């Protein structure tokens, strides 16, 4: 199976603060799995600070939405709280990374479901 996007959809009563204890490792896992770890550790720390400031205030974080072959995006949607991993083309790598992040969140006790190729539903 190949996918262009893998979506982690949180349960209805989910609060962004629920990611407080696991977001740092979640982001680092994403960066490592996609081979996008910046050479300078200060850049990683900046991404973490920006995201954690939002999470601590129970706001949607930014994720890793920089130019790159794969992105971690927290979209602005009013229908559900989620984030997705996206590539410019369908690939098995999206499946592998999404499933790894899903297992990580399950171990951290963050309830969610996984969906595939739902970007058309996010477009206005």
CSV table of N, CA and C in Angstrom, one decimal:
chain,number,residue,atom,x,y,z
A,1,UNK,N,0.9,-1.2,0.0
A,1,UNK,CA,0.0,0.0,0.0
A,1,UNK,C,0.9,1.2,0.0
A,2,UNK,N,0.5,2.2,-0.7
A,2,UNK,CA,1.1,3.5,-0.8
A,2,UNK,C,0.1,4.6,-0.4
A,3,UNK,N,0.6,5.7,0.2
A,3,UNK,CA,-0.3,6.8,0.5
A,3,UNK,C,0.5,8.1,0.4
A,4,UNK,N,-0.3,9.2,0.1
A,4,UNK,CA,0.3,10.5,0.0
A,4,UNK,C,0.3,11.2,1.4
A,5,UNK,N,-0.7,10.8,2.2
A,5,UNK,CA,-0.8,11.4,3.5
A,5,UNK,C,-1.3,10.3,4.5
A,6,UNK,N,-0.8,10.4,5.7
A,6,UNK,CA,-1.3,9.6,6.8
A,6,UNK,C,-1.8,10.5,7.9
A,7,UNK,N,-3.0,10.3,8.4
A,7,UNK,CA,-3.6,11.2,9.3
A,7,UNK,C,-3.8,10.6,10.7
A,8,UNK,N,-3.3,11.3,11.7
A,8,UNK,CA,-3.6,10.9,13.1
A,8,UNK,C,-4.7,11.8,13.6
A,9,UNK,N,-5.9,11.1,13.8
A,9,UNK,CA,-7.1,11.9,14.2
A,9,UNK,C,-7.4,11.6,15.6
A,10,UNK,N,-7.4,12.6,16.4
A,10,UNK,CA,-7.6,12.5,17.9
A,10,UNK,C,-9.1,12.4,18.2
A,11,UNK,N,-9.3,11.8,19.3
A,11,UNK,CA,-10.7,11.5,19.8
A,11,UNK,C,-11.4,12.9,20.1
A,12,UNK,N,-12.7,12.9,20.2
A,12,UNK,CA,-13.5,14.1,20.2
A,12,UNK,C,-13.2,15.0,21.4
A,13,UNK,N,-12.9,14.4,22.6
A,13,UNK,CA,-12.6,15.2,23.8
A,13,UNK,C,-11.1,15.5,23.9
A,14,UNK,N,-10.3,15.3,22.9
A,14,UNK,CA,-8.9,15.5,23.0
A,14,UNK,C,-8.6,17.0,23.2
A,15,UNK,N,-7.5,17.2,24.0
A,15,UNK,CA,-7.0,18.6,24.3
A,15,UNK,C,-5.6,18.6,23.9
A,16,UNK,N,-5.1,19.7,23.2
A,16,UNK,CA,-3.8,19.8,22.7
A,16,UNK,C,-2.8,19.6,23.9
A,17,UNK,N,-3.1,20.0,25.1
A,17,UNK,CA,-2.2,19.8,26.3
A,17,UNK,C,-1.9,18.3,26.5
A,18,UNK,N,-2.7,17.4,25.9
A,18,UNK,CA,-2.4,16.0,26.1
A,18,UNK,C,-1.1,15.6,25.5
A,19,UNK,N,-0.6,16.4,24.6
A,19,UNK,CA,0.7,16.1,23.9
A,19,UNK,C,1.9,16.7,24.7
A,20,UNK,N,1.7,17.3,25.8
A,20,UNK,CA,2.7,18.0,26.5
A,20,UNK,C,3.9,17.1,26.8
A,21,UNK,N,3.6,15.9,27.4
A,21,UNK,CA,4.7,15.0,27.8
A,21,UNK,C,5.3,14.2,26.7
A,22,UNK,N,4.7,14.2,25.6
A,22,UNK,CA,5.3,13.3,24.5
A,22,UNK,C,5.7,14.0,23.2
A,23,UNK,N,5.3,15.3,23.1
A,23,UNK,CA,5.6,16.0,21.8
A,23,UNK,C,7.0,16.1,21.4
A,24,UNK,N,7.9,16.3,22.4
A,24,UNK,CA,9.3,16.4,22.0
A,24,UNK,C,9.8,15.1,21.4
A,25,UNK,N,9.5,14.0,22.0
A,25,UNK,CA,9.9,12.7,21.4
A,25,UNK,C,9.2,12.4,20.1
A,26,UNK,N,7.9,12.8,20.0
A,26,UNK,CA,7.2,12.6,18.7
A,26,UNK,C,7.8,13.4,17.6
A,27,UNK,N,8.2,14.6,17.8
A,27,UNK,CA,8.8,15.5,16.8
A,27,UNK,C,10.2,14.9,16.4
A,28,UNK,N,11.0,14.5,17.4
A,28,UNK,CA,12.3,14.0,17.2
A,28,UNK,C,12.2,12.7,16.4
A,29,UNK,N,11.2,11.8,16.7
A,29,UNK,CA,11.0,10.6,16.0
A,29,UNK,C,10.7,10.9,14.5
A,30,UNK,N,9.8,11.8,14.3
A,30,UNK,CA,9.4,12.2,12.9
A,30,UNK,C,10.7,12.7,12.2
A,31,UNK,N,11.5,13.6,12.8
A,31,UNK,CA,12.6,14.1,12.1
A,31,UNK,C,13.7,13.0,11.8
A,32,UNK,N,13.8,12.1,12.7
A,32,UNK,CA,14.8,11.0,12.5
A,32,UNK,C,14.3,10.0,11.4
A,33,UNK,N,13.0,9.7,11.5
A,33,UNK,CA,12.5,8.7,10.5
A,33,UNK,C,12.4,9.3,9.1
A,34,UNK,N,12.3,10.6,9.0
A,34,UNK,CA,12.3,11.2,7.7
A,34,UNK,C,13.7,11.7,7.2
A,35,UNK,N,14.7,11.4,8.1
A,35,UNK,CA,16.0,11.9,7.8
A,35,UNK,C,16.1,13.4,7.5
A,36,UNK,N,15.4,14.1,8.4
A,36,UNK,CA,15.3,15.6,8.2
A,36,UNK,C,15.8,16.3,9.5
A,37,UNK,N,16.6,15.6,10.3
A,37,UNK,CA,17.2,16.3,11.5
A,37,UNK,C,18.1,17.4,11.1
A,38,UNK,N,17.8,18.6,11.5
A,38,UNK,CA,18.7,19.7,11.2
A,38,UNK,C,20.1,19.5,11.8
A,39,UNK,N,21.2,19.9,11.1
A,39,UNK,CA,22.5,19.8,11.5
A,39,UNK,C,22.8,20.5,12.8
A,40,UNK,N,22.1,21.7,13.0
A,40,UNK,CA,22.3,22.5,14.2
A,40,UNK,C,21.2,22.2,15.2
A,41,UNK,N,21.6,21.7,16.4
A,41,UNK,CA,20.6,21.4,17.4
A,41,UNK,C,19.8,22.5,17.9
A,42,UNK,N,20.3,23.8,17.7
A,42,UNK,CA,19.5,24.9,18.1
A,42,UNK,C,18.3,25.1,17.2
A,43,UNK,N,18.3,24.6,16.0
A,43,UNK,CA,17.1,24.7,15.1
A,43,UNK,C,16.1,23.7,15.7
A,44,UNK,N,16.5,22.5,16.1
A,44,UNK,CA,15.5,21.6,16.6
A,44,UNK,C,14.9,22.1,17.9
A,45,UNK,N,15.7,22.7,18.7
A,45,UNK,CA,15.2,23.3,20.0
A,45,UNK,C,14.3,24.5,19.7
A,46,UNK,N,14.5,25.2,18.6
A,46,UNK,CA,13.6,26.3,18.3
A,46,UNK,C,12.2,25.7,17.8
A,47,UNK,N,12.2,24.7,17.0
A,47,UNK,CA,11.0,24.0,16.6
A,47,UNK,C,10.2,23.5,17.9
A,48,UNK,N,11.0,22.9,18.8
A,48,UNK,CA,10.3,22.4,20.0
A,48,UNK,C,9.7,23.5,20.8
A,49,UNK,N,10.5,24.6,21.0
A,49,UNK,CA,10.0,25.7,21.8
A,49,UNK,C,8.7,26.3,21.2
A,50,UNK,N,8.7,26.5,19.9
A,50,UNK,CA,7.6,27.1,19.2
A,50,UNK,C,6.3,26.3,19.4
A,51,UNK,N,6.5,25.0,19.2
A,51,UNK,CA,5.4,24.0,19.4
A,51,UNK,C,4.9,23.9,20.8
A,52,UNK,N,5.9,23.8,21.7
A,52,UNK,CA,5.5,23.6,23.1
A,52,UNK,C,4.8,24.8,23.7
A,53,UNK,N,5.2,26.0,23.3
A,53,UNK,CA,4.5,27.2,23.7
A,53,UNK,C,3.0,27.1,23.4
A,54,UNK,N,2.6,26.6,22.2
A,54,UNK,CA,1.2,26.4,21.9
A,54,UNK,C,0.6,25.3,22.7
A,55,UNK,N,1.3,24.2,22.8
A,55,UNK,CA,0.7,23.0,23.5
A,55,UNK,C,0.4,23.4,24.9
A,56,UNK,N,1.3,24.0,25.6
A,56,UNK,CA,1.1,24.4,27.0
A,56,UNK,C,-0.1,25.3,27.2
A,57,UNK,N,-0.4,26.1,26.2
A,57,UNK,CA,-1.6,27.0,26.2
A,57,UNK,C,-2.8,26.3,25.6
A,58,UNK,N,-2.7,25.0,25.4
A,58,UNK,CA,-3.8,24.2,24.8
A,58,UNK,C,-4.2,24.7,23.4
A,59,UNK,N,-3.2,25.1,22.7
A,59,UNK,CA,-3.5,25.5,21.3
A,59,UNK,C,-2.8,24.5,20.3
A,60,UNK,N,-3.3,24.5,19.1
A,60,UNK,CA,-2.8,23.6,18.1
A,60,UNK,C,-1.4,24.0,17.8
A,61,UNK,N,-0.4,23.1,17.8
A,61,UNK,CA,0.9,23.4,17.4
A,61,UNK,C,1.2,23.5,15.9
A,62,UNK,N,2.3,24.0,15.6
A,62,UNK,CA,2.7,24.1,14.1
A,62,UNK,C,3.1,22.8,13.5
A,63,UNK,N,3.8,22.0,14.2
A,63,UNK,CA,4.4,20.8,13.7
A,63,UNK,C,5.7,21.1,12.9
A,64,UNK,N,6.0,20.4,11.9
A,64,UNK,CA,7.1,20.6,11.1
A,64,UNK,C,6.7,20.8,9.6
A,65,UNK,N,6.3,22.1,9.3
A,65,UNK,CA,5.7,22.4,8.0
A,65,UNK,C,6.7,23.2,7.2
A,66,UNK,N,7.9,22.9,7.2
A,66,UNK,CA,8.9,23.5,6.4
A,66,UNK,C,9.1,22.8,5.1
A,67,UNK,N,9.8,23.5,4.2
A,67,UNK,CA,10.1,22.8,2.9
A,67,UNK,C,10.9,21.5,3.2
A,68,UNK,N,10.5,20.5,2.7
A,68,UNK,CA,11.1,19.2,2.9
A,68,UNK,C,10.3,18.1,2.1
A,69,UNK,N,10.9,17.0,2.0
A,69,UNK,CA,10.2,15.9,1.3
A,69,UNK,C,9.0,15.4,2.0
A,70,UNK,N,9.0,15.5,3.3
A,70,UNK,CA,7.9,15.0,4.1
A,70,UNK,C,7.6,16.0,5.2
A,71,UNK,N,6.3,16.3,5.4
A,71,UNK,CA,6.0,17.3,6.4
A,71,UNK,C,5.0,16.7,7.5
A,72,UNK,N,5.1,17.3,8.7
A,72,UNK,CA,4.1,17.0,9.7
A,72,UNK,C,3.3,18.3,9.9
A,73,UNK,N,2.0,18.2,9.6
A,73,UNK,CA,1.1,19.4,9.5
A,73,UNK,C,0.0,19.2,10.5
A,74,UNK,N,-0.3,20.2,11.3
A,74,UNK,CA,-1.4,20.3,12.1
A,74,UNK,C,-2.4,21.3,11.5
A,75,UNK,N,-3.4,20.9,10.7
A,75,UNK,CA,-4.2,21.8,9.9
A,75,UNK,C,-5.2,22.6,10.7
A,76,UNK,N,-5.6,23.7,10.2
A,76,UNK,CA,-6.7,24.5,10.8
A,76,UNK,C,-8.0,24.0,10.3
A,77,UNK,N,-8.6,23.1,11.1
A,77,UNK,CA,-9.9,22.6,10.7
A,77,UNK,C,-10.8,22.7,11.9
A,78,UNK,N,-12.1,23.0,11.7
A,78,UNK,CA,-13.0,23.1,12.8
A,78,UNK,C,-13.7,21.8,13.1
A,79,UNK,N,-13.5,20.8,12.1
A,79,UNK,CA,-14.3,19.6,12.3
A,79,UNK,C,-13.6,18.5,13.2
A,80,UNK,N,-12.3,18.5,13.2
A,80,UNK,CA,-11.6,17.5,14.0
A,80,UNK,C,-10.2,17.9,14.3
A,81,UNK,N,-9.7,17.4,15.4
A,81,UNK,CA,-8.3,17.7,15.8
A,81,UNK,C,-7.4,16.6,15.3
A,82,UNK,N,-6.4,16.9,14.5
A,82,UNK,CA,-5.6,15.9,13.9
A,82,UNK,C,-4.2,16.5,13.5
A,83,UNK,N,-3.3,15.7,13.1
A,83,UNK,CA,-2.2,16.1,12.3
A,83,UNK,C,-1.9,15.0,11.2
A,84,UNK,N,-1.2,15.4,10.2
A,84,UNK,CA,-1.0,14.5,9.1
A,84,UNK,C,0.5,14.6,8.7
A,85,UNK,N,1.0,13.4,8.2
A,85,UNK,CA,2.3,13.3,7.6
A,85,UNK,C,2.0,13.3,6.1
A,86,UNK,N,2.7,14.2,5.3
A,86,UNK,CA,2.4,14.4,3.9
A,86,UNK,C,3.7,14.3,3.1
A,87,UNK,N,3.6,13.7,1.9
A,87,UNK,CA,4.6,13.7,0.9
A,87,UNK,C,4.0,14.2,-0.4
A,88,UNK,N,4.9,14.6,-1.3
A,88,UNK,CA,4.4,15.1,-2.6
A,88,UNK,C,3.9,14.0,-3.5
A,89,UNK,N,4.2,12.8,-3.2
A,89,UNK,CA,3.8,11.6,-4.0
A,89,UNK,C,3.4,10.5,-3.1
A,90,UNK,N,2.7,9.5,-3.6
A,90,UNK,CA,2.3,8.3,-2.9
A,90,UNK,C,3.5,7.5,-2.7
A,91,UNK,N,3.7,7.0,-1.4
A,91,UNK,CA,4.9,6.3,-1.1
A,91,UNK,C,4.6,5.3,0.1
A,92,UNK,N,5.3,4.3,0.2
A,92,UNK,CA,5.2,3.4,1.4
A,92,UNK,C,5.8,4.0,2.6
A,93,UNK,N,6.7,4.9,2.4
A,93,UNK,CA,7.3,5.6,3.6
A,93,UNK,C,6.3,6.3,4.5
A,94,UNK,N,5.3,6.9,3.8
A,94,UNK,CA,4.2,7.6,4.6
A,94,UNK,C,3.5,6.6,5.5
A,95,UNK,N,3.2,5.4,5.0
A,95,UNK,CA,2.6,4.4,5.8
A,95,UNK,C,3.5,4.0,7.0
A,96,UNK,N,4.7,3.8,6.7
A,96,UNK,CA,5.7,3.3,7.8
A,96,UNK,C,5.8,4.4,8.9
A,97,UNK,N,6.0,5.6,8.5
A,97,UNK,CA,6.2,6.7,9.5
A,97,UNK,C,4.9,7.0,10.2
A,98,UNK,N,3.8,7.0,9.6
A,98,UNK,CA,2.5,7.3,10.3
A,98,UNK,C,2.2,6.2,11.3
A,99,UNK,N,2.4,4.9,10.9
A,99,UNK,CA,2.2,3.8,11.8
A,99,UNK,C,3.2,3.8,13.0
A,100,UNK,N,4.4,4.3,12.8
A,100,UNK,CA,5.4,4.4,13.9
A,100,UNK,C,4.9,5.5,14.8
A,101,UNK,N,4.5,6.6,14.3
A,101,UNK,CA,4.0,7.7,15.2
A,101,UNK,C,2.7,7.3,15.9
A,102,UNK,N,1.9,6.5,15.3
A,102,UNK,CA,0.7,6.0,15.9
A,102,UNK,C,1.0,5.1,17.1
A,103,UNK,N,1.9,4.2,16.9
A,103,UNK,CA,2.4,3.3,18.0
A,103,UNK,C,2.9,4.1,19.1
A,104,UNK,N,3.7,5.1,18.8
A,104,UNK,CA,4.3,6.0,19.8
A,104,UNK,C,3.2,6.6,20.6
A,105,UNK,N,2.2,7.2,20.0
A,105,UNK,CA,1.1,7.9,20.7
A,105,UNK,C,0.3,6.9,21.5
A,106,UNK,N,0.1,5.7,21.0
A,106,UNK,CA,-0.6,4.7,21.8
A,106,UNK,C,0.1,4.4,23.1
A,107,UNK,N,1.4,4.2,23.0
A,107,UNK,CA,2.2,3.9,24.2
A,107,UNK,C,2.2,5.1,25.2
A,108,UNK,N,2.0,6.3,24.6
A,108,UNK,CA,2.0,7.5,25.5
A,108,UNK,C,0.6,7.7,26.0
A,109,UNK,N,-0.4,6.9,25.6
A,109,UNK,CA,-1.8,7.0,26.1
A,109,UNK,C,-2.6,8.0,25.5
A,110,UNK,N,-2.3,8.4,24.2
A,110,UNK,CA,-3.0,9.4,23.5
A,110,UNK,C,-4.0,8.7,22.5
A,111,UNK,N,-5.3,8.7,22.8
A,111,UNK,CA,-6.2,8.0,21.9
A,111,UNK,C,-6.4,8.7,20.6
A,112,UNK,N,-6.4,7.9,19.5
A,112,UNK,CA,-6.5,8.4,18.2
A,112,UNK,C,-6.9,7.3,17.2
A,113,UNK,N,-7.2,7.7,16.0
A,113,UNK,CA,-7.4,6.7,14.9
A,113,UNK,C,-6.4,7.2,13.7
A,114,UNK,N,-6.2,6.3,12.8
A,114,UNK,CA,-5.4,6.6,11.6
A,114,UNK,C,-6.2,6.5,10.4
A,115,UNK,N,-6.1,7.5,9.5
A,115,UNK,CA,-6.8,7.6,8.2
A,115,UNK,C,-5.7,7.8,7.1
A,116,UNK,N,-6.0,7.5,5.9
A,116,UNK,CA,-5.1,7.7,4.8
A,116,UNK,C,-5.7,8.6,3.7
A,117,UNK,N,-4.8,9.4,3.1
A,117,UNK,CA,-5.2,10.2,1.9
A,117,UNK,C,-6.5,11.0,2.1
A,118,UNK,N,-6.5,11.8,3.2
A,118,UNK,CA,-7.7,12.6,3.4
A,118,UNK,C,-7.6,14.1,3.1
A,119,UNK,N,-6.5,14.4,2.4
A,119,UNK,CA,-6.3,15.9,2.1
A,119,UNK,C,-7.4,16.5,1.4
A,120,UNK,N,-8.1,15.9,0.5
A,120,UNK,CA,-9.2,16.5,-0.2
A,120,UNK,C,-10.3,16.9,0.7
A,121,UNK,N,-10.5,16.2,1.8
A,121,UNK,CA,-11.5,16.6,2.8
A,121,UNK,C,-11.1,17.8,3.6
A,122,UNK,N,-9.8,18.2,3.6
A,122,UNK,CA,-9.4,19.3,4.4
A,122,UNK,C,-9.5,20.6,3.5
A,123,UNK,N,-9.5,20.5,2.2
A,123,UNK,CA,-9.5,21.7,1.4
A,123,UNK,C,-10.9,22.4,1.4
A,124,UNK,N,-10.9,23.7,1.4
A,124,UNK,CA,-12.1,24.5,1.5
A,124,UNK,C,-12.6,24.7,0.1
